[in-house]
Amino acid sequence: MTLLKKHGNFQKDTPAERNIRFGVREHAMGAIANGIQLHLTGLIPYVATFFIFSDYMRNAIRISALGETGVIQVMTHDSIGLGEDGPLTSLLSTWRLSAPCPTC
């Protein structure tokens, strides 16, 4: 997870903090970021996940692109040489499917 190191986790008891932990919920993460951008002016949300898991948030990415929301989407670990999982986290099909995205 990408953290803002000077800030804590946004929770019921700490609503002024800025980090939201989603766990393994890529679609929810993308959809919530779109909602934050569209309904709370002045905020620029960003989300980060492994590139291979972007398949799970494909619809949220599509809505973000079509709506020109301005959500910053960071996809990491896109090489077979990264991490202990090697090629499991880098499929060529993911690259081909992401190509038609209008703002990617």
mmCIF file of N, CA and C in Angstrom, residues 97-104:
data_model
loop_
_atom_site.group_PDB
_atom_site.id
_atom_site.type_symbol
_atom_site.label_atom_id
_atom_site.label_comp_id
_atom_site.label_asym_id
_atom_site.label_seq_id
_atom_site.Cartn_x
_atom_site.Cartn_y
_atom_site.Cartn_z
ATOM 1 N N LEU A 97 -5.084 -6.009 -22.742
ATOM 2 C CA LEU A 97 -6.421 -5.561 -22.361
ATOM 3 C C LEU A 97 -6.439 -4.117 -21.882
ATOM 4 N N SER A 98 -5.318 -3.620 -21.369
ATOM 5 C CA SER A 98 -5.291 -2.244 -20.873
ATOM 6 C C SER A 98 -5.039 -1.241 -21.992
ATOM 7 N N ALA A 99 -4.582 -1.682 -23.142
ATOM 8 C CA ALA A 99 -4.250 -0.773 -24.241
ATOM 9 C C ALA A 99 -5.423 0.082 -24.721
ATOM 10 N N PRO A 100 -6.649 -0.452 -24.831
ATOM 11 C CA PRO A 100 -7.750 0.378 -25.341
ATOM 12 C C PRO A 100 -8.236 1.462 -24.382
ATOM 13 N N CYS A 101 -7.744 1.501 -23.167
ATOM 14 C CA CYS A 101 -8.184 2.500 -22.193
ATOM 15 C C CYS A 101 -7.861 3.893 -22.726
ATOM 16 N N PRO A 102 -8.851 4.766 -22.905
ATOM 17 C CA PRO A 102 -8.636 6.054 -23.566
ATOM 18 C C PRO A 102 -7.679 7.004 -22.856
ATOM 19 N N THR A 103 -7.526 6.899 -21.556
ATOM 20 C CA THR A 103 -6.639 7.837 -20.860
ATOM 21 C C THR A 103 -5.447 7.149 -20.219
ATOM 22 N N CYS A 104 -5.220 5.881 -20.538
ATOM 23 C CA CYS A 104 -4.106 5.146 -19.932
ATOM 24 C C CYS A 104 -2.828 5.351 -20.716
#
